[in-house]
Coordinates of C-alpha atoms and ligand atoms in Angstrom, one line a residue:
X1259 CA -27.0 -8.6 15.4
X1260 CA -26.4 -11.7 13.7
X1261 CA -24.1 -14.1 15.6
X1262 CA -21.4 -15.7 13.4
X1263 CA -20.1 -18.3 15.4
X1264 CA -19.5 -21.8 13.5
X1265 CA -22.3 -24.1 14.0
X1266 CA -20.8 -27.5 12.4
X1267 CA -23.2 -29.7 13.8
X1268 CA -26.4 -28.2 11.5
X1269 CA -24.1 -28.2 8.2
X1270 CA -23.1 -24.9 6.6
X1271 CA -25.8 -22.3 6.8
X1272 CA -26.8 -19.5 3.9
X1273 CA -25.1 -16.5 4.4
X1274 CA -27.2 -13.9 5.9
X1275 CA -28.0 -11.0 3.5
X1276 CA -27.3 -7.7 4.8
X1277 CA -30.2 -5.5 6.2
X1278 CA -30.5 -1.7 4.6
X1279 CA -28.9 0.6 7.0
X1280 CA -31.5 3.4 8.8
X1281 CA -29.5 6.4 7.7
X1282 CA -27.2 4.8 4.8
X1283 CA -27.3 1.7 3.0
X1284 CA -27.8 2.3 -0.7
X1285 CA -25.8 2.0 -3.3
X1286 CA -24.1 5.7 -3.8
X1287 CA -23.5 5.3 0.7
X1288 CA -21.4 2.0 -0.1
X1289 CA -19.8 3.6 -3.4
X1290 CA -18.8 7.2 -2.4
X1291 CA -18.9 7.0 1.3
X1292 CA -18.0 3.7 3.1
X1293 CA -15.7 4.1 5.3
X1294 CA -18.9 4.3 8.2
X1295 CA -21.2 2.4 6.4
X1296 CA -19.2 -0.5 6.1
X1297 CA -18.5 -0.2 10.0
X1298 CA -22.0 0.3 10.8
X1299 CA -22.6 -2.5 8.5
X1300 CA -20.6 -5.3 10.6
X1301 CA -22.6 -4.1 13.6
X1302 CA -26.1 -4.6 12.2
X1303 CA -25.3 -7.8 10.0
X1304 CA -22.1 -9.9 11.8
X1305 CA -18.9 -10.7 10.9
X1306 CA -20.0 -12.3 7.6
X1307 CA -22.6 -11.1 5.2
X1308 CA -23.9 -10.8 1.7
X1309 CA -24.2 -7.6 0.1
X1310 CA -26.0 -7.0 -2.6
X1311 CA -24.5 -4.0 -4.5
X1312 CA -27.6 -5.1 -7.7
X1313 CA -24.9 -5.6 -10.0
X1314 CA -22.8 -7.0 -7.9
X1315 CA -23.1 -9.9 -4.9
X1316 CA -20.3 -9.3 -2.4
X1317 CA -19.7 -11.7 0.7
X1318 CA -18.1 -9.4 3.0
X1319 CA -15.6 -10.7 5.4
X1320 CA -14.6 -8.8 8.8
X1321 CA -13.4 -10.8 11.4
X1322 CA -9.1 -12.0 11.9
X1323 CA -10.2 -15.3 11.6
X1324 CA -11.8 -15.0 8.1
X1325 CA -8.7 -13.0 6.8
X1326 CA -6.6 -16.3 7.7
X1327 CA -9.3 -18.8 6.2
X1328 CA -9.3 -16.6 2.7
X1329 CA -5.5 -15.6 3.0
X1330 CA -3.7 -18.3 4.8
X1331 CA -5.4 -22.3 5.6
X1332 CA -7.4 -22.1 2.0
X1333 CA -5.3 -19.7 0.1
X1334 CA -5.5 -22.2 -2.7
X1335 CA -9.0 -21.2 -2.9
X1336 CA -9.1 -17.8 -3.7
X1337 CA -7.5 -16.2 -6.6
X1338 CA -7.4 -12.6 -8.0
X1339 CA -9.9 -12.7 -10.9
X1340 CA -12.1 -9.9 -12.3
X1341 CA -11.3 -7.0 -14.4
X1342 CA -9.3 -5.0 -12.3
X1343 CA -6.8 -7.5 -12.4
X1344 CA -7.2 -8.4 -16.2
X1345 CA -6.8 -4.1 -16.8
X1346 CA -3.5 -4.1 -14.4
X1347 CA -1.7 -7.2 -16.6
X1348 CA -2.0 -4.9 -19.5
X1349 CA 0.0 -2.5 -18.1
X1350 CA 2.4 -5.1 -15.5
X1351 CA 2.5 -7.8 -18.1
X1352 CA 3.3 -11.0 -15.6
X1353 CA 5.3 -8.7 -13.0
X1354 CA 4.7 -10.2 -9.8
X1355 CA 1.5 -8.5 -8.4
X1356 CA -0.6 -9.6 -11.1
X1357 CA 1.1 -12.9 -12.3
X1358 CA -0.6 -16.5 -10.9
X1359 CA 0.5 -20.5 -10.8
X1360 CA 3.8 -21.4 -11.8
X1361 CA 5.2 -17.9 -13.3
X1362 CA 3.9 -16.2 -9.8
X1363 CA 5.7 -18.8 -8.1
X1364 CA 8.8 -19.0 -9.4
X1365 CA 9.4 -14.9 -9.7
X1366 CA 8.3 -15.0 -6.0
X1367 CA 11.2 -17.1 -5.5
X1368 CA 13.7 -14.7 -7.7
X1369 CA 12.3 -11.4 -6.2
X1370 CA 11.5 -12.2 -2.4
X1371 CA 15.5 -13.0 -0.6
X1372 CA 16.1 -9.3 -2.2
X1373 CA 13.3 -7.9 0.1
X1374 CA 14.7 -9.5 3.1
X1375 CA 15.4 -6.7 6.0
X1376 CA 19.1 -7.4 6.0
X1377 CA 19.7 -7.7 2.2
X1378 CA 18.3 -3.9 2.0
X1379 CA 20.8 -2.6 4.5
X1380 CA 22.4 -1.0 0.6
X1381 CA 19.2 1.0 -0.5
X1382 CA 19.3 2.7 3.0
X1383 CA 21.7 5.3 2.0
X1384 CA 19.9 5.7 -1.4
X1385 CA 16.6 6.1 0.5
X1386 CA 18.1 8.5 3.2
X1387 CA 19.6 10.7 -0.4
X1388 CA 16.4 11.1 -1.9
X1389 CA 14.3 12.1 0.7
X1390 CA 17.5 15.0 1.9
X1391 CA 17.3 16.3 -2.0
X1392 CA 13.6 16.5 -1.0
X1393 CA 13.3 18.3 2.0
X1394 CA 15.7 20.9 0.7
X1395 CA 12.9 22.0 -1.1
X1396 CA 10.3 21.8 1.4
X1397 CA 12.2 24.5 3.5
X1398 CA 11.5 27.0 1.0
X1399 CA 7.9 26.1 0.4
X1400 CA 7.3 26.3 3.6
X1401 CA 8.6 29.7 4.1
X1402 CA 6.7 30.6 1.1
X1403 CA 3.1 29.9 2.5
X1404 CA 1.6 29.7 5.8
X1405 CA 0.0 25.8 5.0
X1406 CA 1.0 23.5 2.4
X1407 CA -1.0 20.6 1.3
X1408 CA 2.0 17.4 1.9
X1409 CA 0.1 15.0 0.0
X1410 CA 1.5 15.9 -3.2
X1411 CA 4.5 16.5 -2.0
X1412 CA 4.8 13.2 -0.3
X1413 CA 4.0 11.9 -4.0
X1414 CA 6.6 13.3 -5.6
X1415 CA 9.1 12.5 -2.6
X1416 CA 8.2 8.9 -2.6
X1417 CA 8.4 8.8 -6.7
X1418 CA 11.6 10.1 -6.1
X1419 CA 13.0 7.5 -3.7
X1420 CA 11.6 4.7 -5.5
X1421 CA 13.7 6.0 -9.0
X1422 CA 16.6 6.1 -6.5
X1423 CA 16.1 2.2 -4.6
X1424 CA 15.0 0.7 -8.0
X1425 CA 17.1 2.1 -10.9
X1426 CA 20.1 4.0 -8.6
X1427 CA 21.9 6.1 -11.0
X1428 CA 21.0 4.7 -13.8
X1429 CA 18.0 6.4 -14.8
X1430 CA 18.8 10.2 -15.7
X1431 CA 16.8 13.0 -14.8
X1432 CA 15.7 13.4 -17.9
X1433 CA 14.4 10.2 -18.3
X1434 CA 12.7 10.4 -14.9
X1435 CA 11.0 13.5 -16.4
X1436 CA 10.0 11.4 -19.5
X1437 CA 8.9 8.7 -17.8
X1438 CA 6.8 10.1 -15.2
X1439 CA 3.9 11.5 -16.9
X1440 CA 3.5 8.4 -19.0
X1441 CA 3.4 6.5 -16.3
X1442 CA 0.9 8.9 -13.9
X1443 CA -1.3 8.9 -17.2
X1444 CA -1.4 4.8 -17.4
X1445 CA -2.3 4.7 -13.7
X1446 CA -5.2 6.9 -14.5
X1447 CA -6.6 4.9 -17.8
X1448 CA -6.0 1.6 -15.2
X1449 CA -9.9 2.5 -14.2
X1450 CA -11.9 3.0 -18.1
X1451 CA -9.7 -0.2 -19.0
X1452 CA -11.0 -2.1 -16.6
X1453 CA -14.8 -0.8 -17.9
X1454 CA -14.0 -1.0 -21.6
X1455 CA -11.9 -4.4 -21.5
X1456 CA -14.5 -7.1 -22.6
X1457 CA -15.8 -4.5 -25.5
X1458 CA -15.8 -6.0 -28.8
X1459 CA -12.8 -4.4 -30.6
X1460 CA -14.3 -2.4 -33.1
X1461 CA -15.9 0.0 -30.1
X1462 CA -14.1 3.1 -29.4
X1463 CA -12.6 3.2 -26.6
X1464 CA -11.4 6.8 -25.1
X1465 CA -7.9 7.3 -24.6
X1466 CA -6.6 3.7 -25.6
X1467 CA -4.5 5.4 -28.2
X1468 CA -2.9 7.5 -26.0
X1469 CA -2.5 4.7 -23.0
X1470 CA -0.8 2.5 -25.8
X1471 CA 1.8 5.3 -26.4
X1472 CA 2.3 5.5 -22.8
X1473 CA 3.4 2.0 -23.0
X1474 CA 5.0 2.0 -26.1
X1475 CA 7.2 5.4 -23.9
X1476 CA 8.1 3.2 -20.6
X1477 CA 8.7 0.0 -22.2
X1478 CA 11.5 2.4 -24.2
X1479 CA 12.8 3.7 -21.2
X1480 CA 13.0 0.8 -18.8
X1481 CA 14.3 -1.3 -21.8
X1482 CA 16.7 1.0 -22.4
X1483 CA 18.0 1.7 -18.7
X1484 CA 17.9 -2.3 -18.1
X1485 CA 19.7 -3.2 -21.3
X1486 CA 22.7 -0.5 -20.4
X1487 CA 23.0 -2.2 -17.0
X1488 CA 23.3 -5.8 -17.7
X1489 CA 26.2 -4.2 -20.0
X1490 CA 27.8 -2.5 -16.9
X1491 CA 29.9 -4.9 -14.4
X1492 CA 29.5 -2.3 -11.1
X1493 CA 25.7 -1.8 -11.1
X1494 CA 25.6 -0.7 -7.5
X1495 CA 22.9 -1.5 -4.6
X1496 CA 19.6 -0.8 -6.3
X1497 CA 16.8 -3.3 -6.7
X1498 CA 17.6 -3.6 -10.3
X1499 CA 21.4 -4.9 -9.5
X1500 CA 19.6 -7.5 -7.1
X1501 CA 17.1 -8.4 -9.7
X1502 CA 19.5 -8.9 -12.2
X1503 CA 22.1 -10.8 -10.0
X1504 CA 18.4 -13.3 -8.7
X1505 CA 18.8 -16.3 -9.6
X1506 CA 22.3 -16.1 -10.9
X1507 CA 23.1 -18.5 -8.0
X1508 CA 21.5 -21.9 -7.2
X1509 CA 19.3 -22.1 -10.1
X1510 CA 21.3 -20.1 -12.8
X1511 CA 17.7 -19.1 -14.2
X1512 CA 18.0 -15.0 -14.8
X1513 CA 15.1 -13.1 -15.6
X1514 CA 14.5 -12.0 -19.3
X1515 CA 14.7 -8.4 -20.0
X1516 CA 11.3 -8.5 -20.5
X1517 CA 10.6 -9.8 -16.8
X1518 CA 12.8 -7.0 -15.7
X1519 CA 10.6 -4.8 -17.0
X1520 CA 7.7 -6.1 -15.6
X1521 CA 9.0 -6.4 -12.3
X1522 CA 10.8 -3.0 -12.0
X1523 CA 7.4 -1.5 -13.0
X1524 CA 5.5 -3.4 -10.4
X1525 CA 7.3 -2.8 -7.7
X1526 CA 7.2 0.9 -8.9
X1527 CA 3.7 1.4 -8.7
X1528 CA 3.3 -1.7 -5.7
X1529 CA 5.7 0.9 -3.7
X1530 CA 4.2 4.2 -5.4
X1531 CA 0.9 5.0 -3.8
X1532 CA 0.5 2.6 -0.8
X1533 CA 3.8 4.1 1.0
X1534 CA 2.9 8.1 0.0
X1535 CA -0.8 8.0 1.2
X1536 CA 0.3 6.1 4.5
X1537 CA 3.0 8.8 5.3
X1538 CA 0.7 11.0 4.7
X1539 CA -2.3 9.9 6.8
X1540 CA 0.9 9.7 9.2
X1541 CA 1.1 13.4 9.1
X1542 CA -2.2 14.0 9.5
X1543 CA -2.0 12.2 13.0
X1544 CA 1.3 14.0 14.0
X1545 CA -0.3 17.0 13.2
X1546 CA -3.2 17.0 15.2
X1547 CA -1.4 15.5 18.5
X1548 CA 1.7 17.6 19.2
X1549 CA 2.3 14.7 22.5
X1550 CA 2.3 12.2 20.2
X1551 CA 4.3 14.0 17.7
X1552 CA 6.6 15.2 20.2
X1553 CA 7.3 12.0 21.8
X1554 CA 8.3 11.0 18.4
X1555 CA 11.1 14.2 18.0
X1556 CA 12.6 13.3 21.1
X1557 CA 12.7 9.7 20.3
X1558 CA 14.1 11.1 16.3
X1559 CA 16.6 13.9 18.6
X1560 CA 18.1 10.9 20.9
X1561 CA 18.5 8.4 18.6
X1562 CA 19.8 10.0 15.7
X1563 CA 22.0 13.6 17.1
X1564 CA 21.1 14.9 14.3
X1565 CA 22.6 13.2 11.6
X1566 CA 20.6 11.4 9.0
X1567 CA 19.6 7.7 10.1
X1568 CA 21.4 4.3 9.3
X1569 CA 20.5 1.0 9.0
X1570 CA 21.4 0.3 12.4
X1571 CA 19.1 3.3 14.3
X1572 CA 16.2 2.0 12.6
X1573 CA 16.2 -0.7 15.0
X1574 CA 15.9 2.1 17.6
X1575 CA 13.3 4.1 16.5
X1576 CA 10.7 1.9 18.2
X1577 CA 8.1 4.8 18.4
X1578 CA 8.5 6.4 14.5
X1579 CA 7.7 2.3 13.8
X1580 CA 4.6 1.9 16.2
X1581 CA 3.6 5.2 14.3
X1582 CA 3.7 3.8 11.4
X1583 CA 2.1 0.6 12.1
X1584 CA -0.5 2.3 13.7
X1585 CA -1.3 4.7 10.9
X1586 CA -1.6 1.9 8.8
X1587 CA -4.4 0.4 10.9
X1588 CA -6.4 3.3 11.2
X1589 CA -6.1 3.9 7.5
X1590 CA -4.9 1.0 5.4
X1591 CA -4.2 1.8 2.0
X1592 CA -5.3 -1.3 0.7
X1593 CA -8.2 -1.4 2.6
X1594 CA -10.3 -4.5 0.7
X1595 CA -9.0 -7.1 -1.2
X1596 CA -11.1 -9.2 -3.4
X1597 CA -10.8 -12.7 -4.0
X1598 CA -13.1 -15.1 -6.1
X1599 CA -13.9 -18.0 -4.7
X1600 CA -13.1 -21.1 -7.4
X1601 CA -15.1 -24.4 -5.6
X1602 CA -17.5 -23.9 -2.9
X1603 CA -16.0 -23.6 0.3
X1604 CA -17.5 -22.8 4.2
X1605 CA -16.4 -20.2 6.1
X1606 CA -17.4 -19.9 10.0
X1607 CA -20.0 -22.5 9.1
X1608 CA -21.8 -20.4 5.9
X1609 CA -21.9 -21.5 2.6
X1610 CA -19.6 -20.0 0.0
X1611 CA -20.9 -21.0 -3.3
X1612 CA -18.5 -22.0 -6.0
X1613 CA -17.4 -18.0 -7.6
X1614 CA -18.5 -16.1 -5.2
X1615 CA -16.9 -12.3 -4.7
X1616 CA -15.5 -12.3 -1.5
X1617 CA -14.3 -9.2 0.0
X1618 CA -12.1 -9.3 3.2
X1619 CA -12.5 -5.7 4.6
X1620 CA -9.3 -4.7 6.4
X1621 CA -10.4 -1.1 7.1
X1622 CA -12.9 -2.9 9.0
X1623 CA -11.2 -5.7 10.7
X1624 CA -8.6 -2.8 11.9
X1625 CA -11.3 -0.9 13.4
X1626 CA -13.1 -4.4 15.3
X1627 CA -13.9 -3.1 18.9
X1628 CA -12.7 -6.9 19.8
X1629 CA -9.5 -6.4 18.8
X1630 CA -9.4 -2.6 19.1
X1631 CA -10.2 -0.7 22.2
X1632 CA -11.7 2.9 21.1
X1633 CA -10.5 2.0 17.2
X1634 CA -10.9 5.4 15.9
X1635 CA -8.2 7.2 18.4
X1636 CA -4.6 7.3 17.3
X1637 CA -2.9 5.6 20.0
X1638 CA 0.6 4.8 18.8
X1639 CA 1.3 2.3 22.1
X1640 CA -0.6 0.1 20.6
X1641 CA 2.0 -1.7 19.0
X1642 CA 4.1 -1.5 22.5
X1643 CA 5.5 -5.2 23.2
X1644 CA 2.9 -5.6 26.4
X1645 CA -0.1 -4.1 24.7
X1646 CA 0.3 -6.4 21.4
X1647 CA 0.6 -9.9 23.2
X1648 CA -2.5 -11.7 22.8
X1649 CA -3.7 -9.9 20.2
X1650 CA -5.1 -12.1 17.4
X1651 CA -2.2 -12.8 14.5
X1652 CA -4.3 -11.3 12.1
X1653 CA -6.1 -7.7 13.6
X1654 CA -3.5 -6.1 11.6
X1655 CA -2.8 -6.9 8.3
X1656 CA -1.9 -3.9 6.6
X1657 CA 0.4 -5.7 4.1
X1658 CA -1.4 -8.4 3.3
X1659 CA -0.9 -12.1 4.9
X1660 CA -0.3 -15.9 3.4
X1661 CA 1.5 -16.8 0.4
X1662 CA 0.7 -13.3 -1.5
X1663 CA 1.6 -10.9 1.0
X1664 CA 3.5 -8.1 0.4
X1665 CA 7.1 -8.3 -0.7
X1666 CA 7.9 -5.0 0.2
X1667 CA 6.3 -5.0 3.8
X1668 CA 10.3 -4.1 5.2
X1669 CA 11.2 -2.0 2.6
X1670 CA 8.3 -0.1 3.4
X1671 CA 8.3 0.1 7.4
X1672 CA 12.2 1.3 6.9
X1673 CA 11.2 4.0 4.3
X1674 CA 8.2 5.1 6.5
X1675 CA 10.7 5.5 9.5
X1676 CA 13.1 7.5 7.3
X1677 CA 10.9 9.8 6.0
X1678 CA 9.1 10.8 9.2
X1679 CA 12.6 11.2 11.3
X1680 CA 13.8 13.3 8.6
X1681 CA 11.0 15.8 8.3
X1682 CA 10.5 15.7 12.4
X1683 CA 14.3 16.6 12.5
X1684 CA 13.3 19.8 10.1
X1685 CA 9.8 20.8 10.8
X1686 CA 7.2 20.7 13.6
X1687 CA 3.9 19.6 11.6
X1688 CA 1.3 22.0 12.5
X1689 CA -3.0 22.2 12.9
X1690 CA -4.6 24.0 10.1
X1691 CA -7.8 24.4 11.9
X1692 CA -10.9 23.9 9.7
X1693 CA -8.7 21.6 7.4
X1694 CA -8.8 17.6 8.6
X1695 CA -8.3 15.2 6.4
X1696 CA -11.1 13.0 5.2
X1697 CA -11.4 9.5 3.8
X1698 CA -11.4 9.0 0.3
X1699 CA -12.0 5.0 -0.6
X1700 CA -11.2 4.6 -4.2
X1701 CA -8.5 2.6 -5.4
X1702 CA -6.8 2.9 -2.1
X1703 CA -7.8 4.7 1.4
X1704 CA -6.6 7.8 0.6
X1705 CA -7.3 11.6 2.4
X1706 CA -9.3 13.5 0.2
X1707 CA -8.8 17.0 -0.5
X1708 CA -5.4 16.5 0.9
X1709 CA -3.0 16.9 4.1
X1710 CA -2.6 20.4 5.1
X1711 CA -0.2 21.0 7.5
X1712 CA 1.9 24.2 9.2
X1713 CA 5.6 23.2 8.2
X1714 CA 7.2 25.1 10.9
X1715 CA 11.3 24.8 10.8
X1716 CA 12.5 23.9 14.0
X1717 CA 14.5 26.2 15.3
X1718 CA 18.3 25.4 16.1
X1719 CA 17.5 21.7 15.4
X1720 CA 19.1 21.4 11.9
X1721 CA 20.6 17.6 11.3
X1722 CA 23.9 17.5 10.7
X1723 CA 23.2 16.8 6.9
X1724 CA 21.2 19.5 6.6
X1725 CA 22.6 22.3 8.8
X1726 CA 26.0 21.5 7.0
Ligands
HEM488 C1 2.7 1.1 3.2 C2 3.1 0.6 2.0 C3 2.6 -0.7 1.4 C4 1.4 -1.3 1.7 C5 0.3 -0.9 2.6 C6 1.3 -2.5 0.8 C7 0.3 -3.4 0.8 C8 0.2 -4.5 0.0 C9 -0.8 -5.4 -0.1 C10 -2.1 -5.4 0.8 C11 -0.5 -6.4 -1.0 C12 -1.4 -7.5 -1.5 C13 -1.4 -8.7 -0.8 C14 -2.4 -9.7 -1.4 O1 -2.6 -9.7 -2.6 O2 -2.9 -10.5 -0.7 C15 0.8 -6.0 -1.6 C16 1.4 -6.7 -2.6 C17 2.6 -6.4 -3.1 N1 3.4 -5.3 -2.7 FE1 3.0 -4.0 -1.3 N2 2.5 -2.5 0.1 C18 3.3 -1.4 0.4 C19 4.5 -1.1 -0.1 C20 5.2 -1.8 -1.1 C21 6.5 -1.5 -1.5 C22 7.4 -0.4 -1.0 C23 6.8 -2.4 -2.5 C24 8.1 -2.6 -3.3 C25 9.0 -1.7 -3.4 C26 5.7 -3.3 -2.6 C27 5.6 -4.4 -3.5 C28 4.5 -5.3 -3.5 C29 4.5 -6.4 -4.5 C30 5.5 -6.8 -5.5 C31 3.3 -7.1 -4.2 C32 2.7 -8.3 -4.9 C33 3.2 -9.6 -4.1 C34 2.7 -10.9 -4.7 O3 1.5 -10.9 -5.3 O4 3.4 -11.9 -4.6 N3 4.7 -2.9 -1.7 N4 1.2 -4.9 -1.0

């Protein structure tokens, strides 16, 4: 194994290039299947190394300390270039995922007090709504079959919320139903944009026609929902009543309709698939440790009496959060995150020319047997006060860290506790042997060929909500 500890005194080194794996180590291994060959990867080449993918030269990054060079003491290094990005600004215009330099700054400004734990204590009850109207319908489906596969279903729940936190009652069902598959459809083109982009414009380019009316159908929708509620003095606790009042304070500077619309459609599709996949990698886990996932009722049963949670009890449901958080290790959704490098730089004393493609791993950092005693187990008590202290700052960065972290990292953990206390107060999440989850890493870490679970009702446990 290569050592990659700084050696200052001999000036920055060349990176070292990474060695072809015995049993992997080819281009298909790192495209379709790298969850292990990315692991095995650190432990043959280092910390640090340069891939060579032929068309493409990655420097791989997989230790804490590179995530806080990158992310934190030389953020001002490393920007999001490349046409992934370039693809998602056609769809988020300069919402604040995508946006950079002064327009990323100042929304940050406008968007980020909303996010604050304590200024969301008002969605809780919207949150807590949706995911009731949900679960409704889960007791029937799961009387209906013997396993059902709660990825989809975790989709739809967590579409459903988001309507709910973002646009309260202002968006109809019916426009919910009209938005939805215009929306699921531009998601899907997000990946031939990014191929067909820098065509000349006279090349065809599949299904651009039908991704502009997609746009052409949510800019009519969100325009229309956001135009009704700056006319309506009462708009309620949603996002978009936050977003609307940002601003209106010190600076007087409001957003523009059209910044409403590209914010309310970020965080939309920021909140979409990240949150769904990490519940349900979360209920894969539950499902195959019924200590763990019983731990977790009796935590859900004592804390809550069976009524539906408040603000307040999220503060004491200390085990449905280390779940969470340790879910999110074991299977970050955003498990890379590419930067490009704009002047030279060194990090851990190798030599970063000027543009490089750097690619901080955070599947692999998450799963560094320095940081991570046996990483592949699901041990929940990781996140236990005495086992985190002394843990480097950044073995876990699920959300991001440094100026461009997540906005929605509280918005998230308080959904995630939500959800999981209210299906553990309904249903014990059952083995369906011969059906584990596997990882899919494509856009996001997600478990392909889906979640099946038992959805077994607990018996005599309904919540007060629901038994009513
Ligand atoms: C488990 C759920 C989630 C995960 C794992 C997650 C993860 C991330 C990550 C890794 C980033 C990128 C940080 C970077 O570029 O360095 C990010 C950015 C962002 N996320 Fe999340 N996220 C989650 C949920 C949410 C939710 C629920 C919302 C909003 C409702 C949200 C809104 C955003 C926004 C707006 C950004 C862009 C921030 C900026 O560039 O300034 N996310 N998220």
């Amino acid at each position: 194994m290569i050592e990659s500890t700084a050696q200052p005194s001999l000036g920055p080194q060349p990176l070292p290039v990474a060695r072809r794996l015995p049993l992997v180590g080819s281009l298909p291994e790192v495209l379709f299947g790298p969850a292990d060959y990315l692991i095995n990867a650190r432990r043959v080449n280092g910390d640090i190394y340069l891939l060579n993918m032929g068309v493409e030269k990655l420097v791989v990054l997989n230790h804490p300390r590179h995530i806080e060079h990158v992310f934190v003491s030389n953020s001002s290094n490393y920007r999001k270039s490349g046409a992934l990005w370039d693809a998602m600004r056609t769809l988020l215009g300069n919402g604040l995922a995508v946006s950079q330099g002064e327009t990323w700054e100042r929304q940050r400004g406008l968007v980020r007090p909303q996010f604050r734990r304590d200024r969301l204590i008002g969605v809780v009850p919207l949150m807590v709504e949706a995911v009731e109207n949900e679960l409704e319908r889960w007791v029937s489906l799961s009387e209906a079959a013997e396993s059902v596969d709660v990825l989809p279903l975790l989709g739809e729940l967590t579409m459903k919320l988001l309507v709910k936190t973002v646009f309260g009652t202002s968006m109809s069902h019916e426009s919910i139903e009209r938005i939805r598959p215009e929306i699921m459809y531009a998601i899907k083109y997000l990946v031939p944009a990014m191929l067909t982009n820098s065509l000349p414009s006279w090349v065809p380019r599949p299904g651009a026609r039908r991704y502009a009316l997609a746009l052409r159908r949510i800019d009519e929708i969100l325009f229309e929902v956001i135009d009704q509620r700056r006319r309506d003095e009462d708009g309620g606790d949603d996002l978009l009543s936050m977003l609307l009042n940002a601003g209106h304070g010190e600076s007087g500077d409001a957003m523009s309709p059209r910044q409403l619309r590209d914010e309310t459609l970020t965080l939309f599709l920021a909140g979409y698939e990240t949150t769904s996949v990490s519940l349900a990698w979360a209920a894969h886990y539950l499902s195959q440790d019924a200590a763990i996932q019983e731990r977790l009722y009796g935590e859900v049963s004592s804390v809550l009496e069976g009524s539906a949670p408040n603000f307040s009890d999220l503060n004491n449901l200390t085990y449905a959060r280390n779940v969470m958080m340790e879910s999110l290790r074991i299977c970050p959704p955003i498990w890379w995150n590419p930067r490009e490098a704009i002047e030279e730089d060194v990090i851990d004393g190798f030599k970063i020319p000027k543009g490089s493609n750097v690619a901080p791993l955070t599947y692999v950092v998450h799963h560094h047997p320095d940081f991570w005693v046996e990483p592949e187990r699901f041990d929940p008590d990781r996140f236990s006060e005495s086992q985190s202290s002394g843990r480097h700052r950044y073995a876990w960065h699920p959300f991001g860290v440094g100026p461009r972290k997540c906005i929605g990292t509280a918005f998230a953990l308080m959904e995630s506790q939500i959800v999981l206390a209210m299906i553990l107060q309904r249903f014990k999440l059952g083995l369906v042997p011969g059906r584990t989850a596997t990882k899919a890493m494509l856009g996001t870490l997600r478990p392909k060929n889906g979640v099946h679970v038992e959805l077994r009702p607990r018996s005599g446990s309904g919540t007060a909500a629901a038994g009513n």
